[in-house]
Structures are given as C-alpha cells and as structure tokens.
Amino acid sequence: MEKGNLCIVLHAHLPYVHHPEYDDFLEEDWLYEAITETYIPLIDTFDRLIEEGVDFRITMSLTPPLCAMLNSTLLQQRYIRHLNKLIELAQKEVVRTRWQQELNQTAIMYESRFKQARYIFEEKYKRNLISAFRKFQDMGKLEIITCCATHGFLPLMLHKKAVKAQIKIATDDYTANFGRKPKGIWLSECAYNPGDDEELKKEGIRFFFTDTHGILYGSVQPKYAVFEPVYCPSGVAAFGRDAESSRQVWSALEGYPGDFRYREFYRDAGYDLDYEYLRHYLHNDGIRRNIGIKYYKITGNVILGHKQAYNPKEALDASAEHAGNFMFNRQQQAEHLYEIMGHKPIIVCPYDAELFGHWWFEGPDFLYFLIKKIFYDQDEIRLVTPSEYLDENPRHQVLTPSLSSWGDKGYNACWLNGKNDWIYRHLHKASERMEELARTYPENINGNMRRALNQAARELLLAQSSDWAFIMTTETTVAYAHKRTKNHLSRFNKLYHDIRNNCINEEWLGEIERRDNIFPALDYRVYL
Amino acid sequence: MDKTKGGASQKAARITPSPKQDYYIEWGEPLPESYGDTKIILMPRDPRWAYAYWEITNETKENIKKKFGNDIFQKSRFTLRVYDVTDIQFDGRNAHRHFDLGITETADNWYINMGVPERSYCVDLGLLTLSGDFIPITRSNVVHLPRESVSPVTDEAWMQIRSEFEKMMKLAGLDKTGISSAEAMKILIQRIEKIAPISSGGLSSTTSRGKMKKVKRFWLMADTELVLYGATERNTQLTIQGQHVPLKADGTFSLRFALPDGKQEIPIVAVSKDKSNTEKITIIINKKTK
C-alpha cells in the first residue's frame, strides 16, 4: 500500500563561461566534463528507462547560464573538439594497457563511453541537449524548473529590482527554451529570503525549495515538519529538504559515494601518464590537470599511489546495492511518517546534478537502479514531481520560512565572509545604477544606446553569479573568480559612464556583446 | 571542474616549463575604491551576525569639521551604534536597545555580533566624542536576522490552492491526522534532530568533494612503457599480438604499451595486400622490478 511520495530534485548548474576571445580556455572544461560525465549519462539513463517501459518522475533545474551554454554553437563545436581528443586518447589507452588486464577493461569502458557520448550528442540529439530534456518533460517524466537568471544569491541583494530581474529574466529564458512557463524554481544555493516569494508569485511560479531548517525554523511551527510543503503568505509553496536522505548520499564518510568499490576521483591519468605522451591532450599551457580518465577505485583509506585498479562490474554491483538500500530506507521512512501523520508524506531529496557522474561516477547507474526498483519491486513509495503533488494535495499550512541556504552553516556566511565581502559594495552600486539607468530611459529606445543599456544589465547579472563568491570562499579557482567579478563590474561601470556621457564606443561594445552574450532577448527595462 | 591537484604524481608536472600564473587572466580596469556616497549598508550573515560596509566622502568629513571643529576627528572615535528596531518605525530615539562598537578610522567594513536572533537591526555610523556625545554621520538600512531554532508559535493557518483543472480535487483524509499537531510536530522534529544537520557544504559543481590528503613522506615512483615502432609497405595488413594495427599514410606505425613485470612475446606480422608476401618479427621482452 502506498505510504509516501518521493521527490528527487537534481539541480544542474554551471556558471556562464564563454570565452570566444581565446581559442582554448581552461574553465570551459567545466561544461565539457559535465556534459560527458553527467548530462549525457542522465539523458541516456532516462532514455533507457523509457525504452524499458519504466515510468518515473524526476525534477531537474536547468539554470539559465547552463541552458545558454548548451545552446551556444561555439561551445558545442568546442565540446566536440574536446570529446574527439578524449576519444583519441582513450583509443591509445586501450592499446597501451593491453598487458595490464586489470586496467585494460577500464580503458575499454572509457573508449566506449566517450563514443556513446559522441553518438548521443552528435547524432541522436544533433548537439541540442536541451531538446532531450524538453522531450522528457513533454513526456511527463521530468519536471524542469528554472533558477535565478545567473544563479544570483538573493538574500544578499539589497535592491528588490535586482531580485525581480533575476526571477523575471530566468522565467522568460525558460519559456524560450521549454515552450511553457516554469511552475517551479530552484533558488540559487537553496537560499530563501522572506518576501522573495512575492516576486516568484508575480511570475506565476508555484513552488520553490528550502533547506530543512528553512521550514523547521519558519515563523510558525510546521505541523508536519518538512514532510509536507507549506505555503508562504503569497500562496507560493515551499518544499523542505529531507535531511536523512541527503546524508546518505552527501556525507563524505557514510555516504554511498565513498564506497571503496567506486571510482576514485582524485587519481587521474592526467597526473600519471608520461608527459610527452599526454602533452597533446593538455591545454595550451601544458600543465597537468585531470583529464577524466581514472583507473583506480577508492580502495580504502590509503594514499593515491596505493589505490587498486577499478573494476567496472564490481562498481555497478555496488550502485545496485546502494539503490536497494536507499529505497528500503525511504520505504521505512515513509511508513514511519505515515503512521505519525496519518497521511502520505513527501520526502524531498535535492542534489547537485553534477554529483551524479562527475563526482560520483556511478551516480547515474544508482539513479537507474533506484528508479527501476521503485517501479518494479514495491508499492510503498511513489515518485512525484512537486507540481503533480500540489495538484493532488492543494491544502497546506501557511507560514513564512526562515532565511536559510544549503551552504556551510546554513545561512549566508559562505557567500559573505572575509574572502569575498569586498564584492558587495560594487554589486550593490551597480544594481543601484542599473535602476537609475532604467528610470532615465524608460521609453523604448533604439540603436547603440539600447544595446549599451541591455549589455549593462548583462554585465550586472553575470557579476552577480553566486559562483564567484563561492569559489573565493572555497579557494579553488580564485584568480578566475576575481577576474570574472572584476571584468563584469568594470565593464558595467564603463557602460554606465558611456551611457551617461553619451559616448558609446561601438567597437568595444560589440566586443563585449560577443563575449558576454547571455540573454540575447533581454530588455533592460526589467529594472524599472 | 575540479581544480584539486592529484596526489604524488603531480610533482612530475614540474619538469615542464611553467607558464605565467595569469596565462588565462586579463584584468581590465581596476574597480573604483569609492563611489562618492556617504552611506552605510547592513547585510545579514546568520542568526547572530551582520555585516556592514560604508563609505564617507571627504565632503562629508569637511562638513563635520565645519560644524564641530577642525579637531573633531582627533577628539572623537568612529563608532557604530547598533539599534534593535524590531517591529517599530525607527525615529532615532525609540529603539528597544542599542549598543556601541568602536571601530578604527581606516576601517570601511565590520562584522557585528548582534547577539539576539530574529530581531531587526539598523546601524548609525558616527563619532563618539570624549564627552560621550554621539554625532551620527549616516544610517543604514534595516536588516532582520533569521531564527536559529523552532518557532514557539503554534497557531496554524491553512491555505488551499487549486490549480484550475484540479478544482474537483477531493480533500478527504487530509485533516484526519489521528494525533494532535503538537505531538506530531514533536516526533518529527526529534527525528530530524537525531540526524545532525547536514548541508551540502557547498558541494557545488565548482568545488572539490573533499580535501586531498597531503602525502608528506619522501617518495619515488618509476614505471616503464614500451614504444614499438616500425614501417612496412603501404596497404599492408599488419597485426601485433594478433590484433590489427592501422598504418599511417606513409606505412609507419607506432604503438605505446605500459610494460608490466614479466615476459612479453610480441609477434609482428605483415601480410601484403595481395596476400602473396608475409613477414614476421617477434620481439621478446623480460621486465623485472627489484
């Protein structure tokens, strides 16, 4: 008997990285790696399930910057170039490892996976991965939701208009990509600021998500904790994250991805192979980096040099085992909650999509087995999408969730600390100036002035990406995060100055339009 | 996506010329140090802390000097006066409470421990004179800090939202909870609190899953590969260890093998296009690591 609903949410996002001014650009690899390791495997998983007649429901946010990159002809071409090199290397690796049986099977696996990726990307979906996701949505299997326009962190935005622009531009962008308006949104970093739901409502958005404590620490005690959504006073629903299921997947210690049989992320052939042999497959700067061919398993708590060979079959078994365990735990959880609540709970499990495949190599297999087991092996839990659930369950408690995020410590500190706080005086000033520009030119104008005004809005939006502040905090690619923040803000400041003084440099404007070409249909009057 | 260097073998990268750090970076115009506004902005960080940044223009400073004397900045201290303005229209005098924080003159931002969550705060940036007078310079926006615990409020309000095509949705069963809401709430919260709060720790696509274990021990690694190369007539069928090997356009071939310990017999067989000629070379290698 059905005891509960399970809502799996995959948040797919990458910051907008697009550098036509370079032939080869390091950070564009983020996209290529995610396509090969996460987006294509997910698409392949969904296609397989559909072919096998397995019904399922998954919710995915595809952020506007990610959609823009997937739609970019330039990045599509570069992805193919990247993938072809990877296939070439994988083929050489199959030969090279011929006398090392235990590595050879993995080399063969990479060759076939990369070729399959090329088939799916080039032939099956004609380089248009958005169309694949859209297809799954149109079939009713996938609910695609949007996200803030450039993944801006709303609780630290001072100006309501800046929040409105992040939501409105995202909604328009979604509509252009998916042929209908979004019903839900993933607020960047799962960060909710009381009152932002009013902006969601204006765009017709019905629901968003918060972290567990966003609901638990709401203005009123939530009667059913996070196991039922609540309505904000605006009538927009908030779904809270289930902590238990998160832990099973996220936790570095007890989480599934840490199983010794799974692939070790950090031991990459990019650091192991002979330099001369590898050189052709590295970036122009010739520095060794991860290349995405990894031959070892986590093995245990041993140094990288002592890792044992990866065994694809053994890892596949592990993912099936973990899928069974995850399902069993959700069944138990649903049954328990059903007893307490007297009706069916909804268990909401949001994850970064890139966890599946990129970090946790076997993650897409886990999803495949989980969905299949839920379909065939039991009748206690049912996969649902949030809008389907709300249609069936329209009555819920009203409260205002607490300010919260899913970042470290649960609030804003991850995006506001000694490493990144300097950005906000510039971001806030730029927002203020953008509103001022919109007020100064409220009528539709033409020519360079209009282009400059629209570009100013793009520069502001790109500077607002929460990714830059986050990278500064985690100290991963700090120089790049600084560059991006400074580039966009200084471009904004120059545009502001040039518009104010009516001295737009058309050639320069054309160049930054080419580089920062997100949201071609944007209208700066969204800041009115 | 990942920028974490991989373990021991990364050292091998040092043999290559290391290009300048900023290979992919061009910085553009520097950002302005100030924008010519006298203002202070307050931002929420977490239930107890807020962050303030500010700017005071020279013009403002001159005006203060004109009004309070040229030595006013020597005779006073820059101070943040923090007001609790929860649920009131603040007029400068009606705060629930306030406290002062002395700050250094050169500072232009400060993290403030507000102490009490779920209250609204605003801050005056000003000068505190030796005689204890406060000269306000500029006032911040109001910020409301979030809760850090479950609300004591149990009044429930319920709302029903029906999408247009779902107007006939049956609601039977939704209110039959069996136990009181307070009881249910307690059980659910206990269940959640048993599970230590877990956040993704910002496991976002652009960061690394965990910290690399630093290997500090002295270390050495060495391995061997075999490059097998040769040439034959174009259009020849070539097999190495029984596996077909495509020739380059000029009839040459080059293969690379990782060479493990043990004996390898490598028969290389060339068969001419019309199959009339066959040549065979066998290479035998013994590798031993001590």
PDB file of N, CA, C and O in Angstrom, chain A residues 7-11 46 56-62 133-146 174 178 180-186 204-207 209 239 346 384-391:
ATOM      1  N   CYS A   7      10.353  12.753  -3.873  1.00  0.00           N
ATOM      2  CA  CYS A   7      10.610  13.776  -4.891  1.00  0.00           C
ATOM      3  C   CYS A   7      12.112  13.980  -5.003  1.00  0.00           C
ATOM      4  O   CYS A   7      12.739  14.534  -4.098  1.00  0.00           O
ATOM      5  N   ILE A   8      12.686  13.492  -6.087  1.00  0.00           N
ATOM      6  CA  ILE A   8      14.130  13.637  -6.304  1.00  0.00           C
ATOM      7  C   ILE A   8      14.368  14.853  -7.186  1.00  0.00           C
ATOM      8  O   ILE A   8      13.784  14.973  -8.265  1.00  0.00           O
ATOM      9  N   VAL A   9      15.193  15.765  -6.695  1.00  0.00           N
ATOM     10  CA  VAL A   9      15.452  17.014  -7.418  1.00  0.00           C
ATOM     11  C   VAL A   9      16.934  17.086  -7.752  1.00  0.00           C
ATOM     12  O   VAL A   9      17.783  16.967  -6.868  1.00  0.00           O
ATOM     13  N   LEU A  10      17.237  17.269  -9.012  1.00  0.00           N
ATOM     14  CA  LEU A  10      18.631  17.414  -9.437  1.00  0.00           C
ATOM     15  C   LEU A  10      18.843  18.850  -9.912  1.00  0.00           C
ATOM     16  O   LEU A  10      18.186  19.300 -10.850  1.00  0.00           O
ATOM     17  N   HIS A  11      19.738  19.533  -9.234  1.00  0.00           N
ATOM     18  CA  HIS A  11      19.994  20.931  -9.584  1.00  0.00           C
ATOM     19  C   HIS A  11      21.211  20.994 -10.504  1.00  0.00           C
ATOM     20  O   HIS A  11      22.340  20.764 -10.076  1.00  0.00           O
ATOM     21  N   PHE A  46      17.608   8.223 -18.684  1.00  0.00           N
ATOM     22  CA  PHE A  46      16.175   8.464 -18.884  1.00  0.00           C
ATOM     23  C   PHE A  46      15.680   7.763 -20.151  1.00  0.00           C
ATOM     24  O   PHE A  46      14.604   7.158 -20.164  1.00  0.00           O
ATOM     25  N   PHE A  56       8.555   7.033 -14.504  1.00  0.00           N
ATOM     26  CA  PHE A  56       9.296   7.682 -13.409  1.00  0.00           C
ATOM     27  C   PHE A  56       8.988   9.172 -13.367  1.00  0.00           C
ATOM     28  O   PHE A  56       8.407   9.726 -14.300  1.00  0.00           O
ATOM     29  N   ARG A  57       9.359   9.808 -12.262  1.00  0.00           N
ATOM     30  CA  ARG A  57       9.259  11.256 -12.111  1.00  0.00           C
ATOM     31  C   ARG A  57      10.538  11.780 -11.472  1.00  0.00           C
ATOM     32  O   ARG A  57      10.910  11.342 -10.382  1.00  0.00           O
ATOM     33  N   ILE A  58      11.172  12.684 -12.165  1.00  0.00           N
ATOM     34  CA  ILE A  58      12.363  13.349 -11.623  1.00  0.00           C
ATOM     35  C   ILE A  58      12.166  14.842 -11.849  1.00  0.00           C
ATOM     36  O   ILE A  58      11.562  15.258 -12.844  1.00  0.00           O
ATOM     37  N   THR A  59      12.660  15.639 -10.920  1.00  0.00           N
ATOM     38  CA  THR A  59      12.606  17.086 -11.073  1.00  0.00           C
ATOM     39  C   THR A  59      14.030  17.583 -11.294  1.00  0.00           C
ATOM     40  O   THR A  59      14.948  17.136 -10.613  1.00  0.00           O
ATOM     41  N   MET A  60      14.186  18.443 -12.271  1.00  0.00           N
ATOM     42  CA  MET A  60      15.526  18.967 -12.556  1.00  0.00           C
ATOM     43  C   MET A  60      15.467  20.458 -12.771  1.00  0.00           C
ATOM     44  O   MET A  60      14.608  20.953 -13.495  1.00  0.00           O
ATOM     45  N   SER A  61      16.393  21.183 -12.152  1.00  0.00           N
ATOM     46  CA  SER A  61      16.539  22.585 -12.524  1.00  0.00           C
ATOM     47  C   SER A  61      17.671  22.658 -13.530  1.00  0.00           C
ATOM     48  O   SER A  61      18.716  22.046 -13.341  1.00  0.00           O
ATOM     49  N   LEU A  62      17.421  23.343 -14.613  1.00  0.00           N
ATOM     50  CA  LEU A  62      18.483  23.606 -15.591  1.00  0.00           C
ATOM     51  C   LEU A  62      18.633  25.124 -15.586  1.00  0.00           C
ATOM     52  O   LEU A  62      17.740  25.831 -16.041  1.00  0.00           O
ATOM     53  N   PHE A 133      16.130  17.072 -22.793  1.00  0.00           N
ATOM     54  CA  PHE A 133      15.442  17.303 -21.516  1.00  0.00           C
ATOM     55  C   PHE A 133      13.998  17.735 -21.756  1.00  0.00           C
ATOM     56  O   PHE A 133      13.082  17.336 -21.047  1.00  0.00           O
ATOM     57  N   ARG A 134      13.829  18.574 -22.768  1.00  0.00           N
ATOM     58  CA  ARG A 134      12.478  19.027 -23.094  1.00  0.00           C
ATOM     59  C   ARG A 134      11.575  17.856 -23.490  1.00  0.00           C
ATOM     60  O   ARG A 134      10.407  17.799 -23.118  1.00  0.00           O
ATOM     61  N   LYS A 135      12.161  16.926 -24.215  1.00  0.00           N
ATOM     62  CA  LYS A 135      11.399  15.738 -24.617  1.00  0.00           C
ATOM     63  C   LYS A 135      10.907  14.972 -23.390  1.00  0.00           C
ATOM     64  O   LYS A 135       9.734  14.592 -23.306  1.00  0.00           O
ATOM     65  N   PHE A 136      11.806  14.788 -22.417  1.00  0.00           N
ATOM     66  CA  PHE A 136      11.400  14.056 -21.208  1.00  0.00           C
ATOM     67  C   PHE A 136      10.316  14.826 -20.446  1.00  0.00           C
ATOM     68  O   PHE A 136       9.428  14.229 -19.859  1.00  0.00           O
ATOM     69  N   GLN A 137      10.418  16.144 -20.474  1.00  0.00           N
ATOM     70  CA  GLN A 137       9.386  16.941 -19.799  1.00  0.00           C
ATOM     71  C   GLN A 137       8.048  16.791 -20.522  1.00  0.00           C
ATOM     72  O   GLN A 137       7.008  16.607 -19.895  1.00  0.00           O
ATOM     73  N   ASP A 138       8.111  16.873 -21.859  1.00  0.00           N
ATOM     74  CA  ASP A 138       6.867  16.762 -22.629  1.00  0.00           C
ATOM     75  C   ASP A 138       6.219  15.385 -22.462  1.00  0.00           C
ATOM     76  O   ASP A 138       5.007  15.242 -22.593  1.00  0.00           O
ATOM     77  N   MET A 139       7.054  14.383 -22.149  1.00  0.00           N
ATOM     78  CA  MET A 139       6.504  13.045 -21.909  1.00  0.00           C
ATOM     79  C   MET A 139       5.947  12.879 -20.504  1.00  0.00           C
ATOM     80  O   MET A 139       5.388  11.833 -20.164  1.00  0.00           O
ATOM     81  N   GLY A 140       6.161  13.904 -19.661  1.00  0.00           N
ATOM     82  CA  GLY A 140       5.622  13.851 -18.300  1.00  0.00           C
ATOM     83  C   GLY A 140       6.510  13.117 -17.307  1.00  0.00           C
ATOM     84  O   GLY A 140       6.110  12.871 -16.175  1.00  0.00           O
ATOM     85  N   LYS A 141       7.720  12.766 -17.717  1.00  0.00           N
ATOM     86  CA  LYS A 141       8.617  12.040 -16.815  1.00  0.00           C
ATOM     87  C   LYS A 141       9.461  12.993 -15.985  1.00  0.00           C
ATOM     88  O   LYS A 141       9.862  12.674 -14.875  1.00  0.00           O
ATOM     89  N   LEU A 142       9.784  14.106 -16.576  1.00  0.00           N
ATOM     90  CA  LEU A 142      10.719  15.043 -15.960  1.00  0.00           C
ATOM     91  C   LEU A 142      10.004  16.367 -15.779  1.00  0.00           C
ATOM     92  O   LEU A 142       9.301  16.822 -16.688  1.00  0.00           O
ATOM     93  N   GLU A 143      10.141  16.959 -14.604  1.00  0.00           N
ATOM     94  CA  GLU A 143       9.660  18.330 -14.443  1.00  0.00           C
ATOM     95  C   GLU A 143      10.883  19.223 -14.394  1.00  0.00           C
ATOM     96  O   GLU A 143      11.729  19.122 -13.497  1.00  0.00           O
ATOM     97  N   ILE A 144      11.001  20.105 -15.379  1.00  0.00           N
ATOM     98  CA  ILE A 144      12.144  21.017 -15.414  1.00  0.00           C
ATOM     99  C   ILE A 144      11.717  22.319 -14.766  1.00  0.00           C
ATOM    100  O   ILE A 144      10.671  22.882 -15.104  1.00  0.00           O
ATOM    101  N   ILE A 145      12.510  22.763 -13.812  1.00  0.00           N
ATOM    102  CA  ILE A 145      12.230  24.038 -13.168  1.00  0.00           C
ATOM    103  C   ILE A 145      13.353  25.005 -13.506  1.00  0.00           C
ATOM    104  O   ILE A 145      14.386  24.609 -14.040  1.00  0.00           O
ATOM    105  N   THR A 146      13.138  26.267 -13.191  1.00  0.00           N
ATOM    106  CA  THR A 146      14.169  27.238 -13.525  1.00  0.00           C
ATOM    107  C   THR A 146      14.969  27.574 -12.282  1.00  0.00           C
ATOM    108  O   THR A 146      14.831  26.952 -11.230  1.00  0.00           O
ATOM    109  N   TYR A 174      13.474  30.516 -19.588  1.00  0.00           N
ATOM    110  CA  TYR A 174      12.896  29.169 -19.506  1.00  0.00           C
ATOM    111  C   TYR A 174      11.821  28.990 -20.574  1.00  0.00           C
ATOM    112  O   TYR A 174      11.778  27.976 -21.280  1.00  0.00           O
ATOM    113  N   PHE A 178      11.767  26.023 -23.220  1.00  0.00           N
ATOM    114  CA  PHE A 178      10.930  24.849 -22.973  1.00  0.00           C
ATOM    115  C   PHE A 178       9.487  25.001 -23.425  1.00  0.00           C
ATOM    116  O   PHE A 178       8.656  24.122 -23.186  1.00  0.00           O
ATOM    117  N   ARG A 180       6.967  26.643 -22.447  1.00  0.00           N
ATOM    118  CA  ARG A 180       5.916  26.967 -21.490  1.00  0.00           C
ATOM    119  C   ARG A 180       6.568  27.660 -20.295  1.00  0.00           C
ATOM    120  O   ARG A 180       7.780  27.684 -20.172  1.00  0.00           O
ATOM    121  N   LYS A 181       5.748  28.232 -19.421  1.00  0.00           N
ATOM    122  CA  LYS A 181       6.328  28.922 -18.277  1.00  0.00           C
ATOM    123  C   LYS A 181       6.735  27.909 -17.200  1.00  0.00           C
ATOM    124  O   LYS A 181       6.139  26.838 -17.095  1.00  0.00           O
ATOM    125  N   PRO A 182       7.742  28.235 -16.406  1.00  0.00           N
ATOM    126  CA  PRO A 182       8.143  27.307 -15.337  1.00  0.00           C
ATOM    127  C   PRO A 182       7.135  27.317 -14.197  1.00  0.00           C
ATOM    128  O   PRO A 182       6.606  28.360 -13.844  1.00  0.00           O
ATOM    129  N   LYS A 183       6.891  26.140 -13.632  1.00  0.00           N
ATOM    130  CA  LYS A 183       5.992  26.079 -12.481  1.00  0.00           C
ATOM    131  C   LYS A 183       6.765  26.209 -11.179  1.00  0.00           C
ATOM    132  O   LYS A 183       6.209  26.554 -10.154  1.00  0.00           O
ATOM    133  N   GLY A 184       8.040  25.891 -11.243  1.00  0.00           N
ATOM    134  CA  GLY A 184       8.829  25.925 -10.018  1.00  0.00           C
ATOM    135  C   GLY A 184      10.204  26.514 -10.249  1.00  0.00           C
ATOM    136  O   GLY A 184      10.632  26.709 -11.398  1.00  0.00           O
ATOM    137  N   ILE A 185      10.871  26.795  -9.163  1.00  0.00           N
ATOM    138  CA  ILE A 185      12.214  27.367  -9.251  1.00  0.00           C
ATOM    139  C   ILE A 185      13.096  26.756  -8.180  1.00  0.00           C
ATOM    140  O   ILE A 185      12.614  26.415  -7.088  1.00  0.00           O
ATOM    141  N   TRP A 186      14.356  26.587  -8.512  1.00  0.00           N
ATOM    142  CA  TRP A 186      15.379  26.267  -7.525  1.00  0.00           C
ATOM    143  C   TRP A 186      16.062  27.585  -7.224  1.00  0.00           C
ATOM    144  O   TRP A 186      16.717  28.157  -8.092  1.00  0.00           O
ATOM    145  N   GLY A 204       4.254  33.771 -11.780  1.00  0.00           N
ATOM    146  CA  GLY A 204       3.437  32.571 -11.923  1.00  0.00           C
ATOM    147  C   GLY A 204       4.108  31.310 -11.418  1.00  0.00           C
ATOM    148  O   GLY A 204       3.690  30.195 -11.744  1.00  0.00           O
ATOM    149  N   ILE A 205       5.163  31.464 -10.616  1.00  0.00           N
ATOM    150  CA  ILE A 205       5.867  30.294 -10.088  1.00  0.00           C
ATOM    151  C   ILE A 205       5.127  29.781  -8.859  1.00  0.00           C
ATOM    152  O   ILE A 205       4.788  30.557  -7.967  1.00  0.00           O
ATOM    153  N   ARG A 206       4.898  28.490  -8.820  1.00  0.00           N
ATOM    154  CA  ARG A 206       4.075  27.911  -7.744  1.00  0.00           C
ATOM    155  C   ARG A 206       4.866  27.390  -6.566  1.00  0.00           C
ATOM    156  O   ARG A 206       4.328  27.235  -5.481  1.00  0.00           O
ATOM    157  N   PHE A 207       6.137  27.034  -6.786  1.00  0.00           N
ATOM    158  CA  PHE A 207       6.873  26.417  -5.669  1.00  0.00           C
ATOM    159  C   PHE A 207       8.379  26.645  -5.793  1.00  0.00           C
ATOM    160  O   PHE A 207       8.901  26.928  -6.870  1.00  0.00           O
ATOM    161  N   PHE A 209      12.197  25.519  -3.176  1.00  0.00           N
ATOM    162  CA  PHE A 209      12.704  24.612  -2.139  1.00  0.00           C
ATOM    163  C   PHE A 209      13.504  25.392  -1.104  1.00  0.00           C
ATOM    164  O   PHE A 209      14.102  26.417  -1.424  1.00  0.00           O
ATOM    165  N   PHE A 239       8.960  23.649  -0.413  1.00  0.00           N
ATOM    166  CA  PHE A 239       9.258  22.267  -0.051  1.00  0.00           C
ATOM    167  C   PHE A 239      10.589  22.237   0.701  1.00  0.00           C
ATOM    168  O   PHE A 239      11.565  22.831   0.240  1.00  0.00           O
ATOM    169  N   ILE A 346       5.663  13.693   1.881  1.00  0.00           N
ATOM    170  CA  ILE A 346       6.519  13.819   0.694  1.00  0.00           C
ATOM    171  C   ILE A 346       7.949  13.994   1.189  1.00  0.00           C
ATOM    172  O   ILE A 346       8.210  14.812   2.066  1.00  0.00           O
ATOM    173  N   VAL A 384       7.172  11.440  -7.347  1.00  0.00           N
ATOM    174  CA  VAL A 384       6.291  12.526  -7.797  1.00  0.00           C
ATOM    175  C   VAL A 384       7.119  13.748  -8.165  1.00  0.00           C
ATOM    176  O   VAL A 384       8.268  13.906  -7.734  1.00  0.00           O
ATOM    177  N   THR A 385       6.504  14.622  -8.933  1.00  0.00           N
ATOM    178  CA  THR A 385       7.083  15.947  -9.148  1.00  0.00           C
ATOM    179  C   THR A 385       6.321  16.907  -8.239  1.00  0.00           C
ATOM    180  O   THR A 385       5.175  16.638  -7.862  1.00  0.00           O
ATOM    181  N   PRO A 386       6.919  18.040  -7.894  1.00  0.00           N
ATOM    182  CA  PRO A 386       6.244  18.964  -6.977  1.00  0.00           C
ATOM    183  C   PRO A 386       4.900  19.465  -7.516  1.00  0.00           C
ATOM    184  O   PRO A 386       3.928  19.556  -6.760  1.00  0.00           O
ATOM    185  N   SER A 387       4.833  19.758  -8.814  1.00  0.00           N
ATOM    186  CA  SER A 387       3.570  20.336  -9.278  1.00  0.00           C
ATOM    187  C   SER A 387       2.462  19.277  -9.326  1.00  0.00           C
ATOM    188  O   SER A 387       1.308  19.558  -9.033  1.00  0.00           O
ATOM    189  N   GLU A 388       2.851  18.045  -9.626  1.00  0.00           N
ATOM    190  CA  GLU A 388       1.902  16.943  -9.590  1.00  0.00           C
ATOM    191  C   GLU A 388       1.388  16.756  -8.153  1.00  0.00           C
ATOM    192  O   GLU A 388       0.190  16.605  -7.907  1.00  0.00           O
ATOM    193  N   TYR A 389       2.320  16.814  -7.215  1.00  0.00           N
ATOM    194  CA  TYR A 389       1.948  16.665  -5.804  1.00  0.00           C
ATOM    195  C   TYR A 389       1.003  17.784  -5.367  1.00  0.00           C
ATOM    196  O   TYR A 389       0.007  17.541  -4.685  1.00  0.00           O
ATOM    197  N   LEU A 390       1.314  19.023  -5.759  1.00  0.00           N
ATOM    198  CA  LEU A 390       0.467  20.152  -5.350  1.00  0.00           C
ATOM    199  C   LEU A 390      -0.920  20.058  -5.987  1.00  0.00           C
ATOM    200  O   LEU A 390      -1.910  20.452  -5.378  1.00  0.00           O
ATOM    201  N   ASP A 391      -0.980  19.550  -7.214  1.00  0.00           N
ATOM    202  CA  ASP A 391      -2.283  19.366  -7.847  1.00  0.00           C
ATOM    203  C   ASP A 391      -3.142  18.398  -7.043  1.00  0.00           C
ATOM    204  O   ASP A 391      -4.332  18.591  -6.868  1.00  0.00           O
TER     205      ASP A 391
END
